[in-house]
Coordinates of C-alpha atoms in Angstrom, one line a residue:
X1 CA 2.8 52.4 -38.0
X2 CA 5.2 51.5 -40.9
X3 CA 8.5 50.5 -40.2
X4 CA 7.5 52.6 -36.7
X5 CA 7.1 50.4 -33.6
X6 CA 5.2 52.6 -31.9
X7 CA 3.5 53.0 -27.8
X8 CA 0.3 54.2 -27.4
X9 CA -0.5 55.9 -24.2
X10 CA -3.4 56.6 -21.7
X11 CA -2.5 59.7 -19.7
X12 CA -5.6 61.1 -18.4
X13 CA -7.8 57.5 -17.6
X14 CA -10.3 58.3 -20.5
X15 CA -9.4 54.7 -22.0
X16 CA -8.5 56.8 -25.1
X17 CA -4.7 56.4 -26.5
X18 CA -3.6 60.4 -26.0
X19 CA -0.1 59.7 -26.2
X20 CA 1.8 58.8 -29.5
X21 CA 6.0 57.9 -28.7
X22 CA 7.6 55.7 -31.3
X23 CA 10.3 53.3 -29.7
X24 CA 12.0 52.1 -32.2
X25 CA 12.4 52.0 -36.2
X26 CA 13.4 49.3 -38.9
X27 CA 10.5 47.4 -39.2
X28 CA 10.8 45.7 -43.4
X29 CA 7.4 47.0 -45.7
X30 CA 8.7 45.3 -48.9
X31 CA 6.1 42.4 -48.5
X32 CA 2.6 42.2 -46.3
X33 CA 2.8 38.8 -45.0
X34 CA 6.1 38.3 -44.0
X35 CA 6.3 41.8 -41.7
X36 CA 6.2 42.4 -37.6
X37 CA 2.6 40.6 -35.7
X38 CA 2.1 38.5 -32.5
X39 CA 3.5 41.0 -30.2
X40 CA 2.6 40.0 -26.5
X41 CA 3.6 41.0 -23.7
X42 CA 6.6 38.0 -21.6
X43 CA 7.3 36.3 -18.9
X44 CA 10.4 38.5 -18.4
X45 CA 8.5 42.1 -18.2
X46 CA 9.6 42.2 -22.3
X47 CA 7.4 42.3 -25.3
X48 CA 8.1 39.3 -28.1
X49 CA 7.1 39.0 -31.4
X50 CA 7.7 37.5 -34.7
X51 CA 8.9 38.2 -38.7
X52 CA 9.0 37.2 -42.2
X53 CA 11.1 37.9 -44.9
X54 CA 10.7 41.1 -45.0
X55 CA 12.6 41.8 -42.0
X56 CA 13.8 44.2 -39.2
X57 CA 16.8 46.8 -39.0
X58 CA 16.7 48.5 -35.7
X59 CA 19.8 50.5 -35.1
X60 CA 19.3 51.0 -31.2
X61 CA 21.8 52.3 -28.3
X62 CA 24.9 52.3 -31.3
X63 CA 24.1 49.0 -32.2
X64 CA 22.6 47.7 -34.8
X65 CA 20.0 44.4 -34.9
X66 CA 19.5 42.7 -38.7
X67 CA 17.2 40.1 -39.3
X68 CA 14.6 38.5 -41.2
X69 CA 12.6 35.3 -40.4
X70 CA 12.8 35.1 -37.1
X71 CA 11.4 35.8 -33.4
X72 CA 12.7 38.9 -31.3
X73 CA 11.8 41.5 -28.3
X74 CA 12.7 44.3 -27.0
X75 CA 11.6 46.2 -23.5
X76 CA 8.8 48.6 -23.8
X77 CA 10.1 51.8 -23.0
X78 CA 12.6 51.0 -27.0
X79 CA 15.7 50.5 -25.1
X80 CA 16.7 47.9 -25.3
X81 CA 16.6 44.5 -28.6
X82 CA 17.3 41.1 -28.5
X83 CA 17.1 39.1 -32.0
X84 CA 16.7 35.2 -30.0
X85 CA 16.3 33.6 -32.7
X86 CA 15.9 32.6 -36.5
X87 CA 13.5 30.9 -38.0
X88 CA 13.0 29.1 -41.6
X89 CA 10.3 31.3 -42.8
X90 CA 7.4 33.5 -41.7
X91 CA 7.0 33.6 -38.7
X92 CA 3.1 33.5 -37.7
X93 CA 2.8 32.2 -34.2
X94 CA 4.1 32.5 -31.0
X95 CA 3.6 31.7 -27.8
X96 CA 4.5 30.0 -23.8
X97 CA 3.8 27.2 -22.1
X98 CA 3.5 28.2 -18.8
X99 CA 6.3 27.0 -17.3
X100 CA 7.8 30.1 -20.0
X101 CA 9.0 27.8 -23.1
X102 CA 8.7 30.3 -26.1
X103 CA 7.2 27.9 -28.9
X104 CA 5.8 29.0 -32.0
X105 CA 5.3 28.1 -35.7
X106 CA 6.5 29.5 -39.2
X107 CA 3.8 29.4 -42.4
X108 CA 5.5 26.3 -44.4
X109 CA 6.4 23.6 -43.6
X110 CA 7.1 24.2 -39.6
X111 CA 3.8 24.4 -38.1
X112 CA 5.5 23.9 -33.8
X113 CA 8.9 24.7 -33.1
X114 CA 10.1 26.1 -30.3
X115 CA 13.5 28.1 -28.7
X116 CA 16.4 25.9 -27.9
X117 CA 19.7 28.3 -27.5
X118 CA 18.9 32.1 -28.1
X119 CA 21.5 33.6 -30.7
X120 CA 23.7 35.9 -28.5
X121 CA 25.3 32.7 -26.4
X122 CA 26.5 31.5 -30.1
X123 CA 28.1 35.2 -30.7
X124 CA 29.6 35.4 -27.7
X125 CA 31.9 32.6 -28.6
X126 CA 32.0 33.4 -32.7
X127 CA 29.5 30.7 -34.1
X128 CA 26.4 30.5 -35.8
X129 CA 23.6 31.0 -34.6
X130 CA 21.7 28.2 -34.7
X131 CA 17.7 28.4 -35.6
X132 CA 14.7 27.3 -33.7
X133 CA 14.3 24.0 -32.8
X134 CA 11.5 21.9 -35.0
X135 CA 9.0 20.1 -32.7
X136 CA 6.7 18.7 -35.6
X137 CA 7.0 16.0 -37.6
X138 CA 5.4 17.2 -40.9
X139 CA 2.3 15.7 -40.3
X140 CA -0.9 15.3 -42.6
X141 CA -4.3 17.8 -42.0
X142 CA -7.7 16.5 -41.8
X143 CA -9.5 19.3 -43.9
X144 CA -13.5 18.2 -44.1
X145 CA -14.1 20.0 -47.4
X146 CA -11.2 19.1 -50.6
X147 CA -12.8 23.0 -51.7
X148 CA -9.3 24.4 -50.8
X149 CA -6.8 26.0 -52.8
X150 CA -3.3 25.2 -50.7
X151 CA 0.0 26.7 -51.6
X152 CA 3.0 23.7 -50.8
X153 CA 3.0 21.7 -48.9
X154 CA 0.6 20.2 -50.1
X155 CA -2.1 18.3 -47.1
X156 CA 0.4 19.9 -44.3
X157 CA 0.5 23.1 -42.8
X158 CA 1.4 25.6 -45.7
X159 CA -0.1 28.8 -44.0
X160 CA 0.0 28.4 -40.2
X161 CA -0.4 30.6 -38.0
X162 CA -1.0 31.1 -34.2
X163 CA 0.1 28.6 -32.1
X164 CA -1.4 29.3 -28.7
X165 CA -0.4 26.6 -26.3
X166 CA -3.6 26.2 -24.4
X167 CA -3.0 27.5 -20.4
X168 CA -6.3 27.7 -18.0
X169 CA -8.8 25.0 -16.9
X170 CA -12.0 25.5 -18.9
X171 CA -11.4 22.5 -21.4
X172 CA -10.8 19.3 -20.3
X173 CA -7.1 18.4 -17.8
X174 CA -6.3 16.3 -20.8
X175 CA -5.7 19.9 -23.2
X176 CA -3.7 22.1 -19.9
X177 CA -0.8 23.2 -21.0
X178 CA -0.7 20.3 -23.4
X179 CA -2.3 21.0 -26.7
X180 CA -1.6 24.2 -29.1
X181 CA -4.0 25.8 -31.6
X182 CA -2.6 26.8 -35.1
X183 CA -5.2 28.1 -37.6
X184 CA -4.5 26.7 -41.7
X185 CA -6.6 29.3 -43.6
X186 CA -6.5 27.7 -46.7
X187 CA -8.2 24.8 -45.4
X188 CA -10.8 26.4 -43.0
X189 CA -9.5 24.6 -40.1
X190 CA -7.5 25.3 -36.7
X191 CA -5.3 22.2 -36.0
X192 CA -5.3 21.2 -31.9
X193 CA -2.4 19.0 -31.7
X194 CA -0.4 17.9 -28.7
X195 CA 2.5 19.6 -27.4
X196 CA 4.6 17.5 -25.1
X197 CA 8.5 17.9 -23.9
X198 CA 11.2 14.9 -23.8
X199 CA 14.5 15.9 -21.8
X200 CA 15.6 19.1 -23.9
X201 CA 13.2 19.2 -26.9
X202 CA 9.6 19.5 -27.3
X203 CA 7.4 16.7 -29.7
X204 CA 4.1 18.5 -31.7
X205 CA 2.0 15.4 -33.0
X206 CA -1.9 14.7 -34.1
X207 CA -2.6 17.1 -36.1
X208 CA -5.4 15.2 -37.4
X209 CA -7.2 17.0 -34.4
X210 CA -9.6 19.7 -35.2
X211 CA -10.3 22.5 -32.7
X212 CA -12.9 24.0 -35.6
X213 CA -12.9 22.9 -39.4
X214 CA -15.5 24.5 -41.9
X215 CA -16.8 23.7 -45.1
X216 CA -17.3 27.3 -46.6
X217 CA -14.9 27.8 -48.6
X218 CA -14.9 31.6 -47.1
X219 CA -13.8 30.8 -43.5
X220 CA -10.4 31.5 -43.1
X221 CA -9.5 31.5 -39.3
X222 CA -6.1 33.7 -38.9
X223 CA -5.5 33.6 -35.1
X224 CA -6.4 31.1 -32.0
X225 CA -6.2 32.6 -29.2
X226 CA -6.8 31.3 -25.2
X227 CA -8.8 34.4 -23.8
X228 CA -9.5 36.1 -20.3
X229 CA -12.3 33.6 -19.7
X230 CA -10.8 30.5 -20.8
X231 CA -12.9 30.1 -24.1
X232 CA -10.2 29.8 -27.7
X233 CA -11.1 33.3 -29.1
X234 CA -10.7 32.3 -33.2
X235 CA -10.1 35.5 -35.5
X236 CA -12.3 34.1 -38.7
X237 CA -10.6 36.1 -41.5
X238 CA -13.9 35.0 -43.9
X239 CA -13.1 36.2 -47.0
X240 CA -12.9 34.5 -50.3
X241 CA -9.0 35.7 -51.3
X242 CA -6.6 34.5 -48.1
X243 CA -4.3 33.9 -50.8
X244 CA -1.6 36.5 -50.5
X245 CA 0.6 36.0 -53.7
X246 CA -0.1 35.9 -56.9
X247 CA -0.6 32.6 -58.6
X248 CA -1.5 32.5 -61.6
X249 CA -0.2 35.0 -64.8
X250 CA -3.7 37.0 -65.1
X251 CA -2.7 38.4 -61.4
X252 CA -1.5 41.9 -61.3
X253 CA 1.0 42.8 -58.1
X254 CA 0.2 45.2 -55.3
X255 CA 1.3 47.2 -53.1
X256 CA 2.7 45.0 -50.2
X257 CA 3.6 42.6 -52.6
X258 CA 0.1 41.3 -52.5
X259 CA -2.1 40.5 -56.4
X260 CA -4.7 42.9 -56.7
X261 CA -8.6 41.6 -56.8
X262 CA -12.2 42.9 -56.7
X263 CA -13.3 39.5 -54.6
X264 CA -11.4 41.0 -51.4
X265 CA -13.7 41.1 -48.6
X266 CA -13.3 43.8 -46.5
X267 CA -16.3 44.0 -44.0
X268 CA -17.6 40.0 -43.0
X269 CA -15.2 38.9 -40.4
X270 CA -15.8 37.0 -37.6
X271 CA -14.7 36.4 -33.9
X272 CA -15.6 33.3 -32.6
X273 CA -15.6 31.5 -28.7
X274 CA -15.4 28.0 -28.2
X275 CA -15.3 26.2 -25.5
X276 CA -17.0 22.9 -24.1
X277 CA -20.3 22.8 -23.5
X278 CA -21.9 24.3 -20.2
X279 CA -19.1 25.4 -18.7
X280 CA -18.8 29.1 -17.2
X281 CA -16.8 31.9 -17.9
X282 CA -13.0 32.0 -15.8
X283 CA -13.7 34.6 -12.8
X284 CA -12.5 38.0 -13.8
X285 CA -9.5 38.9 -11.1
X286 CA -9.7 42.2 -9.0
X287 CA -5.9 44.2 -9.9
X288 CA -6.7 47.0 -8.0
X289 CA -4.1 46.5 -5.2
X290 CA -1.1 44.8 -4.4
X291 CA -3.0 42.4 -2.0
X292 CA -5.4 42.0 -5.2
X293 CA -2.6 40.8 -7.4
X294 CA -1.0 38.3 -4.8
X295 CA -3.9 36.5 -5.0
X296 CA -4.5 36.9 -8.9
X297 CA -0.9 35.1 -9.1
X298 CA -2.2 31.5 -8.2
X299 CA -5.3 32.0 -11.1
X300 CA -6.3 29.2 -12.8
X301 CA -5.6 31.4 -16.4
X302 CA -2.0 32.1 -16.8
X303 CA -3.8 35.5 -18.7
X304 CA -4.4 37.5 -15.3
X305 CA -1.6 35.5 -14.0
X306 CA 0.9 37.2 -16.0
X307 CA -0.9 40.3 -15.9
X308 CA -1.3 40.1 -11.8
X309 CA 2.8 40.1 -12.7
X310 CA 2.9 42.9 -14.5
X311 CA 1.2 44.8 -12.0
X312 CA 2.9 43.9 -9.1
X313 CA 6.5 44.8 -11.8
X314 CA 4.6 48.3 -11.6
X315 CA 3.6 48.9 -7.4
X316 CA 6.6 46.6 -5.3
X317 CA 9.9 47.3 -5.3
X318 CA 12.0 43.7 -6.1
X319 CA 13.4 43.7 -2.9
X320 CA 9.4 43.3 -1.1
X321 CA 8.9 40.9 -4.0
X322 CA 11.9 38.6 -3.8
X323 CA 11.0 38.5 0.3
X324 CA 7.7 37.7 -0.4
X325 CA 8.9 34.8 -3.3
X326 CA 11.2 33.4 0.1
X327 CA 7.8 32.9 2.3
X328 CA 5.5 31.4 0.0
X329 CA 4.9 27.4 -0.5
X330 CA 2.8 28.1 -3.4
X331 CA 4.9 27.0 -6.5
X332 CA 3.0 28.7 -8.8
X333 CA 2.8 32.3 -6.9
X334 CA 6.8 31.3 -6.0
X335 CA 7.6 31.5 -9.6
X336 CA 5.5 34.3 -10.7
X337 CA 6.7 36.4 -7.6
X338 CA 10.4 35.9 -8.5
X339 CA 9.9 36.6 -12.3
X340 CA 8.5 40.2 -10.8
X341 CA 11.0 40.2 -8.2
X342 CA 13.7 40.3 -11.9
X343 CA 11.5 42.2 -14.4
X344 CA 13.5 43.0 -17.6
X345 CA 16.8 40.4 -16.2
X346 CA 15.8 36.7 -17.7
X347 CA 15.8 35.5 -20.8
X348 CA 13.2 32.5 -21.5
X349 CA 15.5 30.5 -21.1
X350 CA 16.7 31.2 -17.6
X351 CA 12.9 31.7 -16.7
X352 CA 12.0 28.1 -18.1
X353 CA 14.1 26.5 -16.0
X354 CA 14.0 29.0 -13.0
X355 CA 10.2 27.4 -13.4
X356 CA 11.1 23.3 -12.9
X357 CA 13.1 24.3 -9.7
X358 CA 12.1 24.8 -6.6
X359 CA 14.9 27.6 -5.3
X360 CA 12.8 29.9 -3.4
X361 CA 15.2 32.3 -4.6
X362 CA 16.6 34.2 -7.9
X363 CA 19.4 32.0 -10.1
X364 CA 22.9 33.0 -8.4
X365 CA 26.0 34.5 -10.5
X366 CA 27.7 31.4 -8.7
X367 CA 30.0 29.8 -10.3
X368 CA 30.8 27.3 -8.4
X369 CA 26.6 26.8 -8.2
X370 CA 26.2 26.1 -11.6
X371 CA 28.7 23.5 -12.1
X372 CA 27.4 21.5 -9.3
X373 CA 24.4 21.8 -11.4
X374 CA 25.1 20.6 -14.5
X375 CA 27.2 17.8 -12.4
X376 CA 24.0 16.6 -10.9
X377 CA 22.3 14.5 -13.7
X378 CA 19.4 14.0 -11.8
X379 CA 18.4 18.1 -12.4
X380 CA 16.0 18.7 -15.2
X381 CA 17.9 18.7 -18.2
X382 CA 16.3 22.5 -19.2
X383 CA 17.1 23.7 -15.7
X384 CA 21.2 22.5 -16.3
X385 CA 20.5 23.8 -19.7
X386 CA 20.3 27.6 -18.1
X387 CA 23.1 26.7 -15.7
X388 CA 25.6 25.7 -18.7
X389 CA 24.3 30.0 -20.8
X390 CA 25.2 31.3 -17.3
X391 CA 28.8 30.1 -17.7
X392 CA 29.2 31.3 -21.3
X393 CA 28.0 34.4 -19.8
X394 CA 30.6 34.4 -17.4
X395 CA 34.1 35.8 -17.6
X396 CA 36.7 32.8 -18.8
X397 CA 37.9 30.5 -15.8
X398 CA 40.3 27.5 -16.1
X399 CA 38.6 26.2 -13.5
X400 CA 36.1 26.5 -14.9
X401 CA 36.9 24.8 -18.9
X402 CA 39.1 22.0 -15.9
X403 CA 35.3 21.1 -14.4
X404 CA 33.3 21.0 -18.0
X405 CA 36.3 18.4 -19.1
X406 CA 35.5 16.4 -16.7
X407 CA 31.8 16.9 -17.1
X408 CA 31.8 15.9 -21.3
X409 CA 33.9 12.7 -20.3
X410 CA 31.2 11.0 -17.7
X411 CA 27.8 12.1 -18.8
X412 CA 26.6 11.0 -21.9
X413 CA 23.3 12.3 -21.6
X414 CA 24.4 15.6 -23.7
X415 CA 24.7 13.4 -26.4
X416 CA 20.8 12.4 -25.8
X417 CA 20.2 16.4 -25.3
X418 CA 21.6 18.1 -27.6
X419 CA 20.3 21.1 -27.0
X420 CA 21.5 21.2 -23.3
X421 CA 24.7 19.4 -25.7
X422 CA 25.4 22.6 -27.0
X423 CA 25.0 24.7 -24.5
X424 CA 27.9 22.6 -22.6
X425 CA 29.8 23.6 -25.9
X426 CA 29.0 26.9 -26.1
X427 CA 30.6 27.0 -22.2
X428 CA 33.9 24.9 -23.5
X429 CA 34.4 27.0 -25.9
X430 CA 34.3 30.4 -23.7
X431 CA 36.9 28.9 -21.2
X432 CA 39.2 27.2 -23.1
X433 CA 42.2 27.4 -21.0
X434 CA 41.1 25.0 -18.0
X435 CA 39.6 22.2 -20.4
X436 CA 42.5 21.6 -22.4
X437 CA 44.5 21.4 -19.9
X438 CA 43.0 18.6 -18.3
X439 CA 42.8 16.9 -21.1
X440 CA 46.8 17.3 -21.8
X441 CA 48.1 16.6 -18.0
X442 CA 45.5 14.1 -17.8
X443 CA 46.2 11.8 -21.1
X444 CA 43.0 12.1 -23.1
X445 CA 42.2 10.6 -25.6
X446 CA 39.4 12.2 -27.8
X447 CA 36.2 9.9 -28.9
X448 CA 32.9 10.4 -29.9
X449 CA 31.1 12.5 -32.2
X450 CA 30.3 15.3 -29.4
X451 CA 33.6 16.1 -27.8
X452 CA 35.1 15.8 -31.1
X453 CA 33.2 18.8 -31.9
X454 CA 34.1 21.0 -28.9
X455 CA 37.6 20.5 -29.4
X456 CA 37.2 21.5 -33.9
X457 CA 35.2 24.2 -32.3
X458 CA 37.3 25.7 -29.5
X459 CA 40.4 25.6 -31.7
X460 CA 38.7 27.1 -34.4
X461 CA 38.3 29.7 -32.1
X462 CA 41.8 29.8 -30.7
X463 CA 42.8 29.9 -34.0
X464 CA 40.6 33.9 -34.9
X465 CA 41.5 34.4 -31.4
X466 CA 45.2 33.6 -30.1
X467 CA 44.9 35.0 -27.0
X468 CA 42.1 33.1 -25.4
X469 CA 44.5 30.1 -24.6
X470 CA 47.8 31.1 -22.5
X471 CA 51.6 30.8 -23.7
X472 CA 51.5 28.2 -21.2
X473 CA 49.1 26.1 -22.6
X474 CA 51.2 25.8 -25.8
X475 CA 54.3 25.0 -24.6
X476 CA 52.5 22.1 -22.9
X477 CA 51.3 21.0 -26.0
X478 CA 54.9 21.2 -27.4
X479 CA 55.8 18.7 -24.7
X480 CA 53.2 16.9 -24.7
X481 CA 52.5 13.4 -27.3
X482 CA 48.4 12.5 -28.6
X483 CA 46.5 14.2 -31.0
X484 CA 44.7 17.4 -28.9
X485 CA 48.3 18.2 -28.4
X486 CA 49.5 18.0 -32.4
X487 CA 46.4 19.8 -33.1
X488 CA 46.5 22.5 -31.3
X489 CA 50.8 22.9 -31.3
X490 CA 49.6 23.2 -35.6
X491 CA 46.6 25.7 -34.5
X492 CA 48.5 28.0 -32.7
X493 CA 51.1 27.9 -35.5
X494 CA 48.5 28.8 -38.0
X495 CA 46.4 31.6 -37.4
X496 CA 42.9 31.8 -38.9
X497 CA 43.4 34.2 -42.2
X498 CA 42.5 37.3 -42.3
X499 CA 38.7 37.8 -44.2
X500 CA 39.7 40.4 -46.8
X501 CA 35.7 42.7 -47.1
X502 CA 35.0 43.3 -50.1
X503 CA 33.3 46.1 -51.1
X504 CA 29.1 45.4 -51.9
X505 CA 28.4 46.5 -56.2
X506 CA 25.5 49.4 -56.8
X507 CA 24.1 46.4 -57.9
X508 CA 24.3 43.6 -55.3
X509 CA 23.0 45.8 -52.9
X510 CA 19.7 46.0 -54.6
X511 CA 19.6 42.7 -54.9
X512 CA 20.2 42.6 -51.2
X513 CA 16.5 44.3 -50.8
X514 CA 15.2 42.3 -53.4
X515 CA 16.6 38.8 -52.0
X516 CA 14.1 38.8 -49.5
X517 CA 12.0 37.7 -51.8
X518 CA 14.4 34.5 -51.8
X519 CA 15.0 33.6 -48.6
X520 CA 12.3 32.0 -46.6
X521 CA 13.8 28.9 -49.0
X522 CA 17.2 29.3 -49.2
X523 CA 17.2 31.8 -45.8
X524 CA 19.0 34.4 -45.0
X525 CA 22.8 32.4 -45.2
X526 CA 22.6 31.0 -48.3
X527 CA 22.0 27.5 -46.7
X528 CA 19.2 25.9 -48.0
X529 CA 16.5 24.0 -46.1
X530 CA 17.7 20.2 -46.1
X531 CA 15.6 17.7 -48.2
X532 CA 13.8 20.7 -50.0
X533 CA 15.8 23.9 -51.4
X534 CA 19.7 23.2 -52.0
X535 CA 22.2 25.8 -50.5
X536 CA 23.2 28.5 -52.6
X537 CA 26.4 29.8 -50.5
X538 CA 29.2 27.8 -52.6
X539 CA 26.7 26.2 -55.4
X540 CA 28.4 25.9 -59.0
X541 CA 25.1 26.2 -61.0
X542 CA 24.9 29.7 -59.3
X543 CA 28.6 30.4 -59.7
X544 CA 29.4 29.0 -63.0
X545 CA 27.9 30.1 -66.5
X546 CA 25.0 33.3 -65.5
X547 CA 22.8 31.8 -67.7
X548 CA 21.7 28.4 -66.1
X549 CA 20.5 30.6 -62.9
X550 CA 19.0 33.0 -65.4
X551 CA 17.1 30.3 -67.0
X552 CA 15.8 29.5 -63.2
X553 CA 15.2 32.8 -61.7
X554 CA 12.6 32.9 -64.4
X555 CA 11.1 30.4 -65.0
X556 CA 11.2 28.2 -62.1
X557 CA 12.7 24.2 -61.2
X558 CA 10.8 21.3 -60.5
X559 CA 12.3 18.2 -59.3
X560 CA 15.3 16.0 -57.6
X561 CA 18.3 17.4 -57.8
X562 CA 21.4 16.9 -56.6
X563 CA 23.5 19.6 -54.5
X564 CA 27.1 19.2 -52.4
X565 CA 25.8 15.7 -52.5
X566 CA 22.9 15.9 -51.0
X567 CA 19.7 14.9 -52.4
X568 CA 16.4 17.9 -52.5
X569 CA 13.2 17.9 -54.4
X570 CA 11.8 20.8 -54.2
X571 CA 9.6 23.4 -55.7
X572 CA 11.0 26.9 -56.8
X573 CA 8.1 28.9 -58.6
X574 CA 9.1 31.2 -61.8
X575 CA 9.7 34.7 -61.3
X576 CA 9.6 36.5 -65.3
X577 CA 6.6 38.2 -63.8
X578 CA 7.9 39.9 -60.4
X579 CA 10.9 40.8 -61.3
X580 CA 11.9 43.1 -64.4
X581 CA 15.5 42.0 -65.9
X582 CA 17.3 44.3 -63.8
X583 CA 16.4 42.6 -60.6
X584 CA 16.9 39.3 -61.7
X585 CA 20.4 40.9 -62.1
X586 CA 20.9 42.7 -58.9
X587 CA 19.8 39.5 -56.6
X588 CA 22.2 37.4 -58.9
X589 CA 24.8 40.0 -58.5
X590 CA 24.5 39.6 -54.6
X591 CA 24.1 36.0 -54.1
X592 CA 26.8 35.2 -56.5
X593 CA 29.4 37.7 -54.1
X594 CA 27.3 37.0 -50.4
X595 CA 28.5 34.3 -47.9
X596 CA 31.8 33.3 -49.8
X597 CA 30.4 33.3 -53.5
X598 CA 32.9 35.0 -55.7
X599 CA 31.6 35.3 -59.6
X600 CA 31.2 37.9 -61.9
X601 CA 28.5 40.3 -62.6
X602 CA 25.6 40.0 -64.5
X603 CA 23.9 42.5 -66.3
X604 CA 20.5 43.0 -67.6
X605 CA 21.1 43.2 -71.0
X606 CA 21.8 39.0 -70.5
X607 CA 19.3 38.5 -68.4
X608 CA 16.6 40.3 -72.0
X609 CA 18.6 38.0 -73.2
X610 CA 17.7 34.6 -72.1
X611 CA 14.1 36.3 -71.5
X612 CA 13.5 36.3 -75.0
X613 CA 15.3 33.0 -75.8
X614 CA 13.5 30.9 -73.1
X615 CA 9.6 33.3 -73.9
X616 CA 7.3 30.2 -75.3
X617 CA 8.5 27.9 -72.3
X618 CA 5.6 27.4 -70.0
X619 CA 6.7 25.2 -67.1
X620 CA 9.3 25.5 -64.6
X621 CA 12.6 23.2 -65.4
X622 CA 13.6 20.4 -64.5
X623 CA 17.8 19.1 -64.1
X624 CA 17.6 17.3 -67.1
X625 CA 15.9 20.0 -68.8
X626 CA 18.4 22.4 -68.4
X627 CA 21.1 19.7 -69.5
X628 CA 23.3 20.5 -66.1
X629 CA 25.8 18.9 -63.6
X630 CA 26.7 19.8 -60.7

């Protein structure tokens, strides 16, 4: 409801909401196709959702949660909130596999991703979080008509909406928990690629396969979900206008940054059901008693299993549910009983590990158990990743660090399973004392990119927080030879300099809000996107003569360019019709002072001057036309 997340309740049982409660506020509304979407119940008792570049700025329990472009979760009563991981642009798809793996899609160029390591684990050890991990390979789609208009990237998913894993058995077995449904409204289709797991990652391919494709120019499917009947339900926008942003000079900008058009249709939306011919609807189970819910935990449709799990969390206590799980032989029922018993206590990584284990009890807090799991190379890498992240949450312990040192020196699979490797790396940064002591006492020489990175990251944290390593360890390093000892002593003698926080100017503060129009490509951290959009952090073009970035913002930029020794080839549209002189100056003053950038401020008069000089130009700039060097 506008900036508020609202819970509507039916308290008198008449199937009508009679109570309205604001759980939290802070939903960005600058651009209505970049707001919160995809709300759904998770396996853990939290509610999950996605957000685009309009962003979130939520304060809850004296903690501020600020983010754009990502996936987040919150407790149904509004008492908990977590930004799980960020994405690369507007995020319109979210779902779970039957094992609780969190997957989804972004609109432009990344139609299939999976959660790797949640942000909070990186923040616990002072590292910058990673974005969700890409599962697709940028494959071409297969529309059945050329009658469509598409934004970039052409021929691929440019407006990917939805990412539903097929989680019932009405479709053939080779579809069950193996196919995902992703809409592409401008192309009038719903793709059905296959998703499979390899080690600690997922791969999605076969985007030439469609579940639905139309030659009707009005058809614009925007959501495809697995229903309670086992069919796939498709919501068709069915509208001649399915593009949001203005793409011609004569188009007017309206509310929510959408262009105005009298051709928008508001009365012919459609809903379809798609299912194999001759199949019957999945049976609807009773959920009126505990016995009903227990029976429904083995239903073939995940929709009903999760519904039954929620009923049990509301009607039974955790001790009883844990006891039922211990006595249960069926792995599917046992899994959901354990989730009900641990309601609101786990996260998707821990759930995915639990799903692959044969345990009849909840994950333990025993450090030795987690270490034993990590050292067992026969274990599923997702189980081992969950164990490593449990160690990140633990109080620093020298024994843990020493055992992790032994692990990284012997386990080559950590370099193949990158996300498991990241989890172990974070665990070592959390427990550095024993790690370095083991290396020094055994006179180990660090070899290999992975181990070198662990040492570097751990020393970076030590320089910022000297108390994480003991004086005794530093003394041992002074008495030792070898590269590690020298680096440790050097880090002890030269701590990280204090970062001086500069006050943001009023213009830069306004520009930070305006930057939401740029964040999908250049990213919240200003680092851009590989191969396509160059970074703004440290950009010589941005921080030099302001005439150059003013020209680029107004008219756009296309073609190959080089920045920071890397090549990029994307298309940036001009913003001369969308941004006034003051807004161009504001956004420049923000990006020229963010992420460590330092450059003089730009005023609106300078923008007005440049706008007049280049008013006759009709096409985006190229680097050659700008005659500039990096």
